Coordinates of C-alpha atoms (C1' of nucleotides) in Angstrom, one line a residue:
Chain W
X1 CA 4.4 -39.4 47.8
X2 CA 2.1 -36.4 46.2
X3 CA -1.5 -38.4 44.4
X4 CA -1.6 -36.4 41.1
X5 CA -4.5 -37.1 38.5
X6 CA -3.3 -39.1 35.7
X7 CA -3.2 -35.6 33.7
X8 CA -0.7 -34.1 36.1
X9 CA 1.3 -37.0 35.7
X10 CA 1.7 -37.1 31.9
X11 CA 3.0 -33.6 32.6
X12 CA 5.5 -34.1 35.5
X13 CA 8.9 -34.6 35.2
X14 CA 10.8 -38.4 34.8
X15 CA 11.9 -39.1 38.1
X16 CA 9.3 -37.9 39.9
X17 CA 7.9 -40.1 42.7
X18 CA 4.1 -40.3 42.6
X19 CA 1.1 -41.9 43.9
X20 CA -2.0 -42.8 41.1
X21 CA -5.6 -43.7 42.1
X22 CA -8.3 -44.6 39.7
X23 CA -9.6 -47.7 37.7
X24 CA -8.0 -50.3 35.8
X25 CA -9.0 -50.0 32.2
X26 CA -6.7 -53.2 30.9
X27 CA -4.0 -55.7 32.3
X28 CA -1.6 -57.6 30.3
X29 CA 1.1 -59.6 31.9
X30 CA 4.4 -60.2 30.7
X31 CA 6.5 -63.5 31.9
X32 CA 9.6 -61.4 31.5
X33 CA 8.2 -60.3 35.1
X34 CA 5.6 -57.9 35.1
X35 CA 2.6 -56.5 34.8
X36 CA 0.8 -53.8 32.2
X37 CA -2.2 -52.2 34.0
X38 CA -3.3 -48.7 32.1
X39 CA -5.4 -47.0 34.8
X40 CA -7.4 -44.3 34.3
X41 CA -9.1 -41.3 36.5
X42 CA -11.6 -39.5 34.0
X43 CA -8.6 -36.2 34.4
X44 CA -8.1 -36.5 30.8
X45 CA -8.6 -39.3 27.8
X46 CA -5.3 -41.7 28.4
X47 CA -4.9 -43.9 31.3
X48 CA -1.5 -44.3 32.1
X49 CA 0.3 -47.4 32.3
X50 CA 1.8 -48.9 35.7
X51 CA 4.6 -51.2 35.3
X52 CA 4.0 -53.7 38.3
X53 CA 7.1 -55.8 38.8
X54 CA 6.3 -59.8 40.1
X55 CA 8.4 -58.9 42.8
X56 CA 5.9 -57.2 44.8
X57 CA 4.0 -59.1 47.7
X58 CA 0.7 -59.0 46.4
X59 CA 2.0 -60.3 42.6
X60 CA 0.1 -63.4 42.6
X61 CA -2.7 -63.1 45.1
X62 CA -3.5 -59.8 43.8
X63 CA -2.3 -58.2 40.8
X64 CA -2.8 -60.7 38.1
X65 CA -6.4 -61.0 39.4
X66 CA -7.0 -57.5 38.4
X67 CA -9.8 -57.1 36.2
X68 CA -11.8 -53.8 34.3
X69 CA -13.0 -51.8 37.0
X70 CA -10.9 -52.8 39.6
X71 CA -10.2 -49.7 42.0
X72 CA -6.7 -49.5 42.4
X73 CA -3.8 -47.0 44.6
X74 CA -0.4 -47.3 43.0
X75 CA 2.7 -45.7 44.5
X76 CA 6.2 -45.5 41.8
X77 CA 8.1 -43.3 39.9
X78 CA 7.4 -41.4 36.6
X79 CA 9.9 -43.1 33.9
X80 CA 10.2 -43.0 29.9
X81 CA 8.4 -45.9 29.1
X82 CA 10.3 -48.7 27.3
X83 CA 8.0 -50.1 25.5
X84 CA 5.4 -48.1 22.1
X85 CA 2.2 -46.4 22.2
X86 CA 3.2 -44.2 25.6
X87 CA 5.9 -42.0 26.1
X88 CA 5.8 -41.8 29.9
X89 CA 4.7 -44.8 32.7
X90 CA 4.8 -45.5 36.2
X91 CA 7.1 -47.7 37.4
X92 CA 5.0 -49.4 40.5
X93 CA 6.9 -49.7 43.8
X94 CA 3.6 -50.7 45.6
X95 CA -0.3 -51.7 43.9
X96 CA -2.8 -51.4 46.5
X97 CA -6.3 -53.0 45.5
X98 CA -9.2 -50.3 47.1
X99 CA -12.3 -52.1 45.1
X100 CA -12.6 -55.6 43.3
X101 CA -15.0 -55.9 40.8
X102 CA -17.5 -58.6 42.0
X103 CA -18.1 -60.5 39.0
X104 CA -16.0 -59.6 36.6
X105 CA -17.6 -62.0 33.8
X106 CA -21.0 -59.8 34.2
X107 CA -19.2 -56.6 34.1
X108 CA -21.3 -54.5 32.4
X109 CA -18.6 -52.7 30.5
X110 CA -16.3 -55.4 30.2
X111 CA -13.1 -53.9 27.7
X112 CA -14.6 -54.8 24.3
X113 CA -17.1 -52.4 22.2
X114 CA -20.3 -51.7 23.1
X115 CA -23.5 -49.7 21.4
X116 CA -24.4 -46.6 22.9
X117 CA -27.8 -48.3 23.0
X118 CA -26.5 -51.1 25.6
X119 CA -24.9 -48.4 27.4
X120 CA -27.8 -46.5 27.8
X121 CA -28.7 -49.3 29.9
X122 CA -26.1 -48.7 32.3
X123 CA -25.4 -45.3 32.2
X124 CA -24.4 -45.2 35.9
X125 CA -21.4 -46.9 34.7
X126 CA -21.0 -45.6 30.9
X127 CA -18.8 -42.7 31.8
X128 CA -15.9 -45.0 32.2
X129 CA -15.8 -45.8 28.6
X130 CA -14.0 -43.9 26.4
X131 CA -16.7 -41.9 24.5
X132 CA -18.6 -41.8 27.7
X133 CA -16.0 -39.9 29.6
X134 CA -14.2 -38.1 26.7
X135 CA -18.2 -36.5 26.5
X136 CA -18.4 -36.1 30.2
X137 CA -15.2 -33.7 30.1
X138 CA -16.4 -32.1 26.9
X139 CA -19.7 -31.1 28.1
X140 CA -18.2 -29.3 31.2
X141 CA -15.4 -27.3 29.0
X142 CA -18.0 -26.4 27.0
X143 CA -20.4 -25.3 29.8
X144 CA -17.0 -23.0 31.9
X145 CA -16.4 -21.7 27.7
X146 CA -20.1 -20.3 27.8
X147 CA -19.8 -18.8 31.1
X148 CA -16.6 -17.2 29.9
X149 CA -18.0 -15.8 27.0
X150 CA -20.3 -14.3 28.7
X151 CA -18.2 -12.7 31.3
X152 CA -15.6 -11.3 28.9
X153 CA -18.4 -9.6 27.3
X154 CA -19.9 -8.2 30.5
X155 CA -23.6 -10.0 30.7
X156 CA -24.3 -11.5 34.2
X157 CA -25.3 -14.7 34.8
X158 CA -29.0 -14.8 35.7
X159 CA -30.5 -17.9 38.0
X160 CA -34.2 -17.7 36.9
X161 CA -36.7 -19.6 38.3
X162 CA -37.2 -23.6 37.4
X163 CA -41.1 -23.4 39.1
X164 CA -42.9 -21.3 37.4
X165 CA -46.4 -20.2 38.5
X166 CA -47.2 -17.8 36.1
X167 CA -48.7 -19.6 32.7
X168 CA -47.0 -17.1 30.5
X169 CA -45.0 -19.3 28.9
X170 CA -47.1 -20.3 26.0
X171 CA -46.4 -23.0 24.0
X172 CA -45.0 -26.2 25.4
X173 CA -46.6 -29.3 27.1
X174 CA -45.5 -28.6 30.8
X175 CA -44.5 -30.9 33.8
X176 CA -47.2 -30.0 36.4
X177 CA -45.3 -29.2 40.0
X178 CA -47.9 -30.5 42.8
X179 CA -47.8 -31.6 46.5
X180 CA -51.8 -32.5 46.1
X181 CA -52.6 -35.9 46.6
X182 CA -52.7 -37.3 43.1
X183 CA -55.4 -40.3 44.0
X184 CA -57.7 -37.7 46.4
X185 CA -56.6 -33.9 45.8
X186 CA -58.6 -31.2 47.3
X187 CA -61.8 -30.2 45.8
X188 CA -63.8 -27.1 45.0
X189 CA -67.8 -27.6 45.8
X190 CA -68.1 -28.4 42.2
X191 CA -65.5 -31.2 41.8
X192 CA -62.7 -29.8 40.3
X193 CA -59.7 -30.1 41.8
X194 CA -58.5 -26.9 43.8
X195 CA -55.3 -25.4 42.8
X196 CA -55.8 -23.1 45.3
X197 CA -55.1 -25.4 47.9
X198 CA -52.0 -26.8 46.7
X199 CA -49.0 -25.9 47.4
X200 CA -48.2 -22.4 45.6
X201 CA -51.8 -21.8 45.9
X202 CA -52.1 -22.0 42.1
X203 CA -51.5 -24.4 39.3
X204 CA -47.7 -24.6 39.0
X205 CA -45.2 -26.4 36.2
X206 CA -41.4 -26.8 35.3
X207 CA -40.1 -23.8 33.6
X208 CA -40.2 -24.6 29.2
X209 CA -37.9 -21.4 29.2
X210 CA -36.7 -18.4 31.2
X211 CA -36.9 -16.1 28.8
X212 CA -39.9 -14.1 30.0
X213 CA -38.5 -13.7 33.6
X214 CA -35.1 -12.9 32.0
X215 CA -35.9 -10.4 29.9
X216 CA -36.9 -8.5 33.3
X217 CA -33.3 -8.3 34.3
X218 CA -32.0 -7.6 30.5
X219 CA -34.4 -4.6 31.4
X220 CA -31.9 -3.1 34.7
X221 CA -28.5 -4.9 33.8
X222 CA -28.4 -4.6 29.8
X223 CA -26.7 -8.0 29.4
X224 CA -27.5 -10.8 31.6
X225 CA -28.1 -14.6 30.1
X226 CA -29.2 -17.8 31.5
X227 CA -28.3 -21.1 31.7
X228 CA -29.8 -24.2 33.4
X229 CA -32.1 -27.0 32.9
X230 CA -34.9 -26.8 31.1
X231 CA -38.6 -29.1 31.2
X232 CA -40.6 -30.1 28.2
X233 CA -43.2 -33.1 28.2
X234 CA -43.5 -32.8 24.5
X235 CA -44.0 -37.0 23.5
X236 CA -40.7 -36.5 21.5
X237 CA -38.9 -39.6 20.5
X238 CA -36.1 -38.0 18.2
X239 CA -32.3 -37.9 18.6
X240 CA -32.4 -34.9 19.6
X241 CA -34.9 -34.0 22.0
X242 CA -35.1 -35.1 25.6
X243 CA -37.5 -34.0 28.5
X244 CA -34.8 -32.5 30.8
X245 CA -32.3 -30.4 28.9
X246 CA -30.0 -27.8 29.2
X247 CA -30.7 -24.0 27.8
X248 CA -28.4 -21.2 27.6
X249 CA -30.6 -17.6 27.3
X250 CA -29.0 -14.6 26.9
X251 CA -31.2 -11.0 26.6
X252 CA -29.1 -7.8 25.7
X253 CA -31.0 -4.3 26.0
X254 CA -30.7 -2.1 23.2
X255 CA -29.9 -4.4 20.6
X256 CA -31.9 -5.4 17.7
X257 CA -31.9 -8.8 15.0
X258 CA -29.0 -7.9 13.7
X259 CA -26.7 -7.3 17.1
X260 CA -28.3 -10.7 18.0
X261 CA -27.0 -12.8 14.9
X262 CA -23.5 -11.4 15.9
X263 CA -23.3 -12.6 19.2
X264 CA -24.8 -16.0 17.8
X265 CA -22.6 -16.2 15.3
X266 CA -19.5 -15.3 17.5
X267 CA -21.0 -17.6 20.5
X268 CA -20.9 -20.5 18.4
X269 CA -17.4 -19.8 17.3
X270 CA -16.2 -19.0 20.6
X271 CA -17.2 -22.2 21.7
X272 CA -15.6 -24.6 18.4
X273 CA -13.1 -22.8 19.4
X274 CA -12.9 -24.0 23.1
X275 CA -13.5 -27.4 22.6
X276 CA -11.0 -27.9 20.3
X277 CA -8.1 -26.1 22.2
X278 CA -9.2 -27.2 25.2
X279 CA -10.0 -30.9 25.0
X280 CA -7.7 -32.0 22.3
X281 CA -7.5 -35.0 23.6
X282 CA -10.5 -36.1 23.4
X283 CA -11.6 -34.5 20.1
X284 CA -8.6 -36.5 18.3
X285 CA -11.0 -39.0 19.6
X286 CA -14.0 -38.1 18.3
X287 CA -12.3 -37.5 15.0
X288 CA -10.9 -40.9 15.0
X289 CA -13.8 -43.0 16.1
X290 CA -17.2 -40.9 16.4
X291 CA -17.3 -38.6 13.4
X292 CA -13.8 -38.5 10.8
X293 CA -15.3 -34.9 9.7
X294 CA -15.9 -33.5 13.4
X295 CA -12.3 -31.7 13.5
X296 CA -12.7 -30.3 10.3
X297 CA -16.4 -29.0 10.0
X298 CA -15.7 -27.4 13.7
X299 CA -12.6 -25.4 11.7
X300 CA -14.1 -24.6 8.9
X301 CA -17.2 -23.3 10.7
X302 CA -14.9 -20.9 12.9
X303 CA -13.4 -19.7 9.6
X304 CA -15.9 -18.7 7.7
X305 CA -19.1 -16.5 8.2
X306 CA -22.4 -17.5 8.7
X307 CA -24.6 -17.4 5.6
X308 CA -27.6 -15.1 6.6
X309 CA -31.1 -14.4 4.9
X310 CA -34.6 -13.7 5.0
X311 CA -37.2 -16.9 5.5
X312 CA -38.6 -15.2 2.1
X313 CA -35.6 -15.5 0.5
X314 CA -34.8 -19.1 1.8
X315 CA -38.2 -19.9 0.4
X316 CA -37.0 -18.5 -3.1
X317 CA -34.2 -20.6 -2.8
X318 CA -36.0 -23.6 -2.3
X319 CA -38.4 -22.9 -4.8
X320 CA -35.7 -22.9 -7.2
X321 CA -34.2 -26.5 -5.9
X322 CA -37.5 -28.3 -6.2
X323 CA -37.4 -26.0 -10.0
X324 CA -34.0 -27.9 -10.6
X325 CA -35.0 -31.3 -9.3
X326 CA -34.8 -31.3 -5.4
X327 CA -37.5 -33.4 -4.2
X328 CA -39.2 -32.7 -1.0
X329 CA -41.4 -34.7 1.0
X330 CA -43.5 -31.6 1.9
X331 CA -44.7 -28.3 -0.2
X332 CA -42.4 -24.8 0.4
X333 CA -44.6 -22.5 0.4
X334 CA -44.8 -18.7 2.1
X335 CA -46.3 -18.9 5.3
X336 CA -45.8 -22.2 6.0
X337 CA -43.0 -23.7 8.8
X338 CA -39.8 -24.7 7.2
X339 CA -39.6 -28.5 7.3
X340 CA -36.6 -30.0 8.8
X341 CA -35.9 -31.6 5.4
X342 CA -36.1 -27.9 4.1
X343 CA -33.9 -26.6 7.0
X344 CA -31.0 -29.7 6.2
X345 CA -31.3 -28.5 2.1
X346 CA -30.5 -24.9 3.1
X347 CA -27.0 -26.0 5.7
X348 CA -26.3 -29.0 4.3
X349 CA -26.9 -28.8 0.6
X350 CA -27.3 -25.2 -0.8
X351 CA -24.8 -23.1 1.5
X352 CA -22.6 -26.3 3.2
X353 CA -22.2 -24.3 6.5
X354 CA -24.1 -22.7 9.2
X355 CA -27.2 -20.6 8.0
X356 CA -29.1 -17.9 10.0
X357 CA -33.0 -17.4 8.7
X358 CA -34.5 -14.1 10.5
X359 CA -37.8 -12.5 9.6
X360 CA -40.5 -14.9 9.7
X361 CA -44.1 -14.7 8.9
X362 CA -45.7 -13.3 12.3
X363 CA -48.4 -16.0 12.3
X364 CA -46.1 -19.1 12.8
X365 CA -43.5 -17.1 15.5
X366 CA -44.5 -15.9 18.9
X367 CA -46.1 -13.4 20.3
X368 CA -43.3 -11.6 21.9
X369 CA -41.2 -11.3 18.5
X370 CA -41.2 -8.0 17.4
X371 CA -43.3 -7.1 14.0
X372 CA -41.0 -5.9 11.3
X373 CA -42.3 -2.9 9.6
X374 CA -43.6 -5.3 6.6
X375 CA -46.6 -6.0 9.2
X376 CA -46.7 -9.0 8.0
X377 CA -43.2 -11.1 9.6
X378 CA -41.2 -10.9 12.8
X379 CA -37.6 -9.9 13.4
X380 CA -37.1 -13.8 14.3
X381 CA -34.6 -16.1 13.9
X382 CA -33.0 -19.5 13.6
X383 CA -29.4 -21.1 13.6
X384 CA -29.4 -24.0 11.2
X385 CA -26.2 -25.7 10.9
X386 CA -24.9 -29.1 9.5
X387 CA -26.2 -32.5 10.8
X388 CA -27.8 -31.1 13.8
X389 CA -30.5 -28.5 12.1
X390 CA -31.9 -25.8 14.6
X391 CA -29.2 -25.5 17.1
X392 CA -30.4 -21.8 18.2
X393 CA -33.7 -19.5 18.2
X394 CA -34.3 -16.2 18.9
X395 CA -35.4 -12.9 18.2
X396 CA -35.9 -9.4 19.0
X397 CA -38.4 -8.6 21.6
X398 CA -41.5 -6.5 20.9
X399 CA -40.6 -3.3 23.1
X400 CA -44.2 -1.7 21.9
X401 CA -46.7 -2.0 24.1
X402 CA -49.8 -1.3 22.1
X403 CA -48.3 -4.0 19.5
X404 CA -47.3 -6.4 22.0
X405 CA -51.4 -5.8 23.3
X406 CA -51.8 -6.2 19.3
X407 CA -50.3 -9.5 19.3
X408 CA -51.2 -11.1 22.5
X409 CA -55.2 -10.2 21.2
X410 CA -54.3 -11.9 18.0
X411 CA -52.9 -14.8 19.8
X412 CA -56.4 -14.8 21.9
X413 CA -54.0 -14.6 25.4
X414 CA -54.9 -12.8 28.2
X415 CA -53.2 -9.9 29.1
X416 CA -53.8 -9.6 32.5
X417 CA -51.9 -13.0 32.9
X418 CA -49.0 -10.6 31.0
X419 CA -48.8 -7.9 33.7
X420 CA -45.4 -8.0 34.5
X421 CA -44.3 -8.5 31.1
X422 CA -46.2 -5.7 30.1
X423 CA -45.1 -3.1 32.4
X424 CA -41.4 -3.4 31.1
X425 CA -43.0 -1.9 28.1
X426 CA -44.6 0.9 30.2
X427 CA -41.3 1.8 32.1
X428 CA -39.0 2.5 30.4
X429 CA -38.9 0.4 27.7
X430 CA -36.2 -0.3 25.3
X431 CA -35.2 -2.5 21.9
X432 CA -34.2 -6.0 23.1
X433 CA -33.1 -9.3 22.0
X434 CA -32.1 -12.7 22.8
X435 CA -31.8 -16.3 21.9
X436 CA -31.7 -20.1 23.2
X437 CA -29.5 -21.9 22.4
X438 CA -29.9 -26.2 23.4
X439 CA -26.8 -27.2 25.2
X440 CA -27.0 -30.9 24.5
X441 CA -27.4 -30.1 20.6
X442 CA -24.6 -27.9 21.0
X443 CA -22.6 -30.9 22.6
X444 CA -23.6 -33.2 19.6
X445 CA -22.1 -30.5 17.1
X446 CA -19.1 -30.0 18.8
X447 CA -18.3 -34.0 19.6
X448 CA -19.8 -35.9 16.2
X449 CA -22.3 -37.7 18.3
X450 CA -25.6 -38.9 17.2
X451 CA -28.1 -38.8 19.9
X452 CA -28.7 -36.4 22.3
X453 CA -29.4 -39.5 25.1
X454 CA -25.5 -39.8 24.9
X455 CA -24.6 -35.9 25.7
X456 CA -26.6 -35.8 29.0
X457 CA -25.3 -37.7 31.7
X458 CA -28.8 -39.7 32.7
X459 CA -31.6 -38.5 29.8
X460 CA -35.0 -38.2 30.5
X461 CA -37.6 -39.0 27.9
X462 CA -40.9 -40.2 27.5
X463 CA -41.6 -43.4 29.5
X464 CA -37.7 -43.2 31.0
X465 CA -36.4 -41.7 34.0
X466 CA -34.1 -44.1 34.9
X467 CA -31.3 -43.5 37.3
Chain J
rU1 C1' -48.3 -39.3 18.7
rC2 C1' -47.6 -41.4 13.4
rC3 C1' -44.6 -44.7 9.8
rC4 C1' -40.7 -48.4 9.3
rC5 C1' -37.2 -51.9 11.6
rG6 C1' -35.5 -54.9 15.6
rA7 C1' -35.3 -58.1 20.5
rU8 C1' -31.1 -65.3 20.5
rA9 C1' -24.8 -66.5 25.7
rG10 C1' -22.0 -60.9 29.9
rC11 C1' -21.6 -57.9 24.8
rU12 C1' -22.1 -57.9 19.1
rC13 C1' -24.4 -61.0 15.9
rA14 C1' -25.5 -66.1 12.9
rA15 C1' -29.1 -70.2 12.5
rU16 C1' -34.4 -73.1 5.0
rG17 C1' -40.7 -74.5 10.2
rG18 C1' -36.8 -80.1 12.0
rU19 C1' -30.0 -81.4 17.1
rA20 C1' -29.2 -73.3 19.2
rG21 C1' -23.6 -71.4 16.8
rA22 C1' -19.4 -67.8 16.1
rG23 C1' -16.4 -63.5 17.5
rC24 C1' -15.3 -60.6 21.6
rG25 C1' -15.5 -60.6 26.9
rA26 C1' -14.8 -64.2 31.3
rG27 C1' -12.0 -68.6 33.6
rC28 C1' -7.6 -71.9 33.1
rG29 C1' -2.9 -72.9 30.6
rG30 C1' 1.1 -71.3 27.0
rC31 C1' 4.0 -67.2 24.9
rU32 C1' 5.6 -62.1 25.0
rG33 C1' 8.4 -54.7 27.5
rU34 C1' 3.0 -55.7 26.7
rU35 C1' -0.6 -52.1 24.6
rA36 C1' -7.6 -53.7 19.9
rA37 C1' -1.8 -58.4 22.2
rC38 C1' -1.2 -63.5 20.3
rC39 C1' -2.1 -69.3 20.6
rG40 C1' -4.9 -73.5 23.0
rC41 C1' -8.7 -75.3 26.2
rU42 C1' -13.3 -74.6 29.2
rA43 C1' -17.7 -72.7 31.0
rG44 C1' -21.8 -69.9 29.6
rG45 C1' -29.0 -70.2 26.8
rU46 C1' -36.6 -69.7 30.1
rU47 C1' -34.2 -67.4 22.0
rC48 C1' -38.3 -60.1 25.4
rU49 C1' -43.5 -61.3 27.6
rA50 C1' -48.5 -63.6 27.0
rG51 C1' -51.5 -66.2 23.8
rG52 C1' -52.2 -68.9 19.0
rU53 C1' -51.2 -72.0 14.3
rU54 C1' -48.4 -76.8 13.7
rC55 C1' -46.6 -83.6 14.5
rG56 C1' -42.8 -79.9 15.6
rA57 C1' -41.8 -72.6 16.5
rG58 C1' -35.7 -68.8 17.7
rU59 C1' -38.2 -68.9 12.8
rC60 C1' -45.3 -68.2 11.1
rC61 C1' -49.9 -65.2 13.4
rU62 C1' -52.1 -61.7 17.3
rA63 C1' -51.4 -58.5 21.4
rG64 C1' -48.1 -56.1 24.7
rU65 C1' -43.2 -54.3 26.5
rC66 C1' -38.5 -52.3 25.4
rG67 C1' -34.9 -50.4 21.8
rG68 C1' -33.4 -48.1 17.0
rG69 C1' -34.3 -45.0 12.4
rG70 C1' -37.5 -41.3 10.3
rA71 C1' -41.6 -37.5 10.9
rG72 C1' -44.2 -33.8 13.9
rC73 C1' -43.3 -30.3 18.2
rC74 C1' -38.9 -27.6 19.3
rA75 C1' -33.6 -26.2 21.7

RNA sequence: UCCCCGAUAGCUCAAUGGUAGAGCGAGCGGCUGUUAACCGCUAGGUUCUAGGUUCGAGUCCUAGUCGGGGAGCCA
């Protein structure tokens, strides 16, 4: 008898004899002789429902001690259920028990509701739940749909490095990567502890981004992105930052501010897109039970075009809110960061959909974002959409060198430290541009979900590694 | 890191400074092609930790730990 995953099941024929394996999700029992146990194997959202007749041997001593969790092999046919609520069910010739649950009282997730906070608790277990797995799938549909994208359209898939020696990545508190002996490390003759003696012979860290290093092969292969974990030890305690995330980085060669809001804009689409034709099932579920609006923003989104200004003309705009009435907690003024409150008035109030701000003033951007020819902002910018805020940044690259030399002097960095980066501006250089774009916040837009601790299998944040 | 809120049964939450309760889950029984099943019974507690005030603290005070919401940093 053929094991198919529940989700080849549901799609096989009536009649067809098949074996199931997973974990019972609920048992009901029926004196007319039988058994309801939905079992489920993560292949999709239902579990399917095995019909276990009192006839078979184990009935008593086995089957109605089935509990939540319970591991169980089930041989049967596939027949039209019956009964409501399925259209198709198993039949169950023979129930084989492969794992009892020990205690089933202290089950940690027993079939009633839980909070997401509990479950955070047991997250090595949370994935059998509903929102846990429907999640699960998402996030790796939405991980093949950006590989996808990216293939279609011809950029290679770049593995840049997670150490990173080099301290060119500027801003960011990084994780330090040592094999020093933390309580005794090697010394220099005047007590400081020497780098040079550990292991890459220098001070080393967890990669904040791989932007730098992957601009190097936007420079030979014109389209190339990244996309793997990422390391900040920022003391963030938001919903939507952790220490360990996700990035996705792509860098196209000869292409300016405006190529790169295109491929942003059509990313983002590509990927609403994806998620809801490919995990219908489980968005129905979000819809129903995480966020009633999820389905429809995700549509409407993919409809319609992004709006798209200047950060001068977004500060107009909220100029003219507070002039109306809008109250903000902190001053809009020129020069000055947008405020997430600001950002939220711009997506959420003023426009109602996905906003891209480009051409910030220079002094509050990096110093790879290429000056515009105002001198005075850079051809940077930022994907705000609904509920989430900044889901993407990016810009164009500075392909000058004597401006980029401008800027890093500005910045007071050393350029020396910049010698690779530099000499793609001395050989051959070219116009280039790129983004990140967070793949956890990414998951949170796409599922309704609130914090980005419950798009991440086991998050890491300040003063929790667990698991 | 800053501001605010919280921690009581396996889970979600009640309890005026005066005998610690309910719903769900679990166990047992009943009923039923069941499906958030339903009905009855039972078990289940170091009230986060350490101090303090009080005749008496789940409740008030102090410190800490953990969690949540918001802010900053960003993706």
């Amino acid at each position: 008898m053929p094991w198919l995953r529940v989700v080849e099941a549901f799609k096989s024929p009536p009649g067809s004899r098949v074996t199931i394996k997973g974990w019972v999700r609920t048992r009901r029992d029926s004196k007319a002789g039988m058994s309801f146990v939905a079992v489920g194997d993560g292949s999709c959202f239902e579990p399917i429902q095995l019909v276990v007749p009192s006839s078979l041997a184990n009935y008593e001593s086995e089957v109605l001690r089935l509990t939540t969790g319970c591991s169980v092999e089930a041989e049967g046919e596939l027949v039209a259920s019956q009964g409501k609520g399925q259209a198709v069910e198993v039949q169950a010739t023979s129930l084989k028990v492969v794992g009892w649950v020990d205690d089933p009282d202290t089950y940690p997730v027993s079939a009633k509701r839980h909070t997401f906070e509990y479950l955070r608790d047991v997250a090595h277990l949370r994935v059998r739940t509903n929102t846990f797995g429907a999640v699960a799938r998402l996030r790796h549909t939405l991980a093949m749909g950006i590989h996808r994208f990216f293939d279609e359209r011809g950029y290679f898939w770049v593995h840049t490095p997670i150490v990173t020696a080099s301290d060119c990545e500027g801003a960011g508190e990084m994780f330090r990567v040592s094999t020093l002996d933390a309580l005794n490390p090697a010394r220099t003759p005047e007590g400081r502890v020497d780098w040079a003696q550990d292991f890459f012979a220098k001070e080393a860290y967890l990669t904040v981004s791989g932007q730098l290093n992957v601009e190097t092969y936007a420079c030979a292969l014109s389209r190339v992105y990244t996309f793997g974990p990422t390391f900040r030890a920022e003391n963030s305690n938001t919903s939507r930052h952790l220490a360990e995330f996700w990035m996705v980085e792509p860098e196209m060669a000869f292409a300016d501010i405006h190529t790169n809001m295109d491929v942003a804009e059509s990313f983002i689409k590509s990927l609403f897109r994806c998620a809801l034709d490919e995990r219908a099932d489980d968005m129905a579920f979000f819809n129903q039970h995480i966020d009633k609006t999820v389905i429809d923003t995700l549509t409407k989104t993919i409809e319609s075009p992004f709006e798209r200004i200047t950060y001068t003309e977004a500060v107009n705009i909220l100029k003219k809110q507070i002039a109306s009435g809008k109250k903000f907690e902190y001053p809009v003024e020129w020069g000055a960061n947008l405020q997430a409150e600001h950002e939220r008035c711009l997506t959420e109030e003023v426009f109602k959909r996905p906003v891209i701000v480009r051409d910030y003033p220079k002094q509050i951007k990096a110093f790879y974002m290429r000056l515009n020819n105002d001198g005075r902002t850079v051809a940077a910018m930022d994907v705000l959409v609904p509920g989430i805020g900044e889901i993407i940044g990016g810009s164009q690259r500075e392909e000058r060198l004597d401006v980029l030399d401008a800027r890093l002097e500005e910045t007071k960095l050393q350029k020396e430290a910049y010698w690779w980066y530099r000499d793609l501006r001395r050989y051959g250089t070219v116009p280039h541009c790129g983004f990140g774009l967070g793949f956890e916040r990414l998951i949170l837009a796409c599922s309704g979900m609130q914090n980005i601790r419950d798009v991440i299998p086991f998050p890491r944040t300040p003063g929790n590694a667990k698991f």
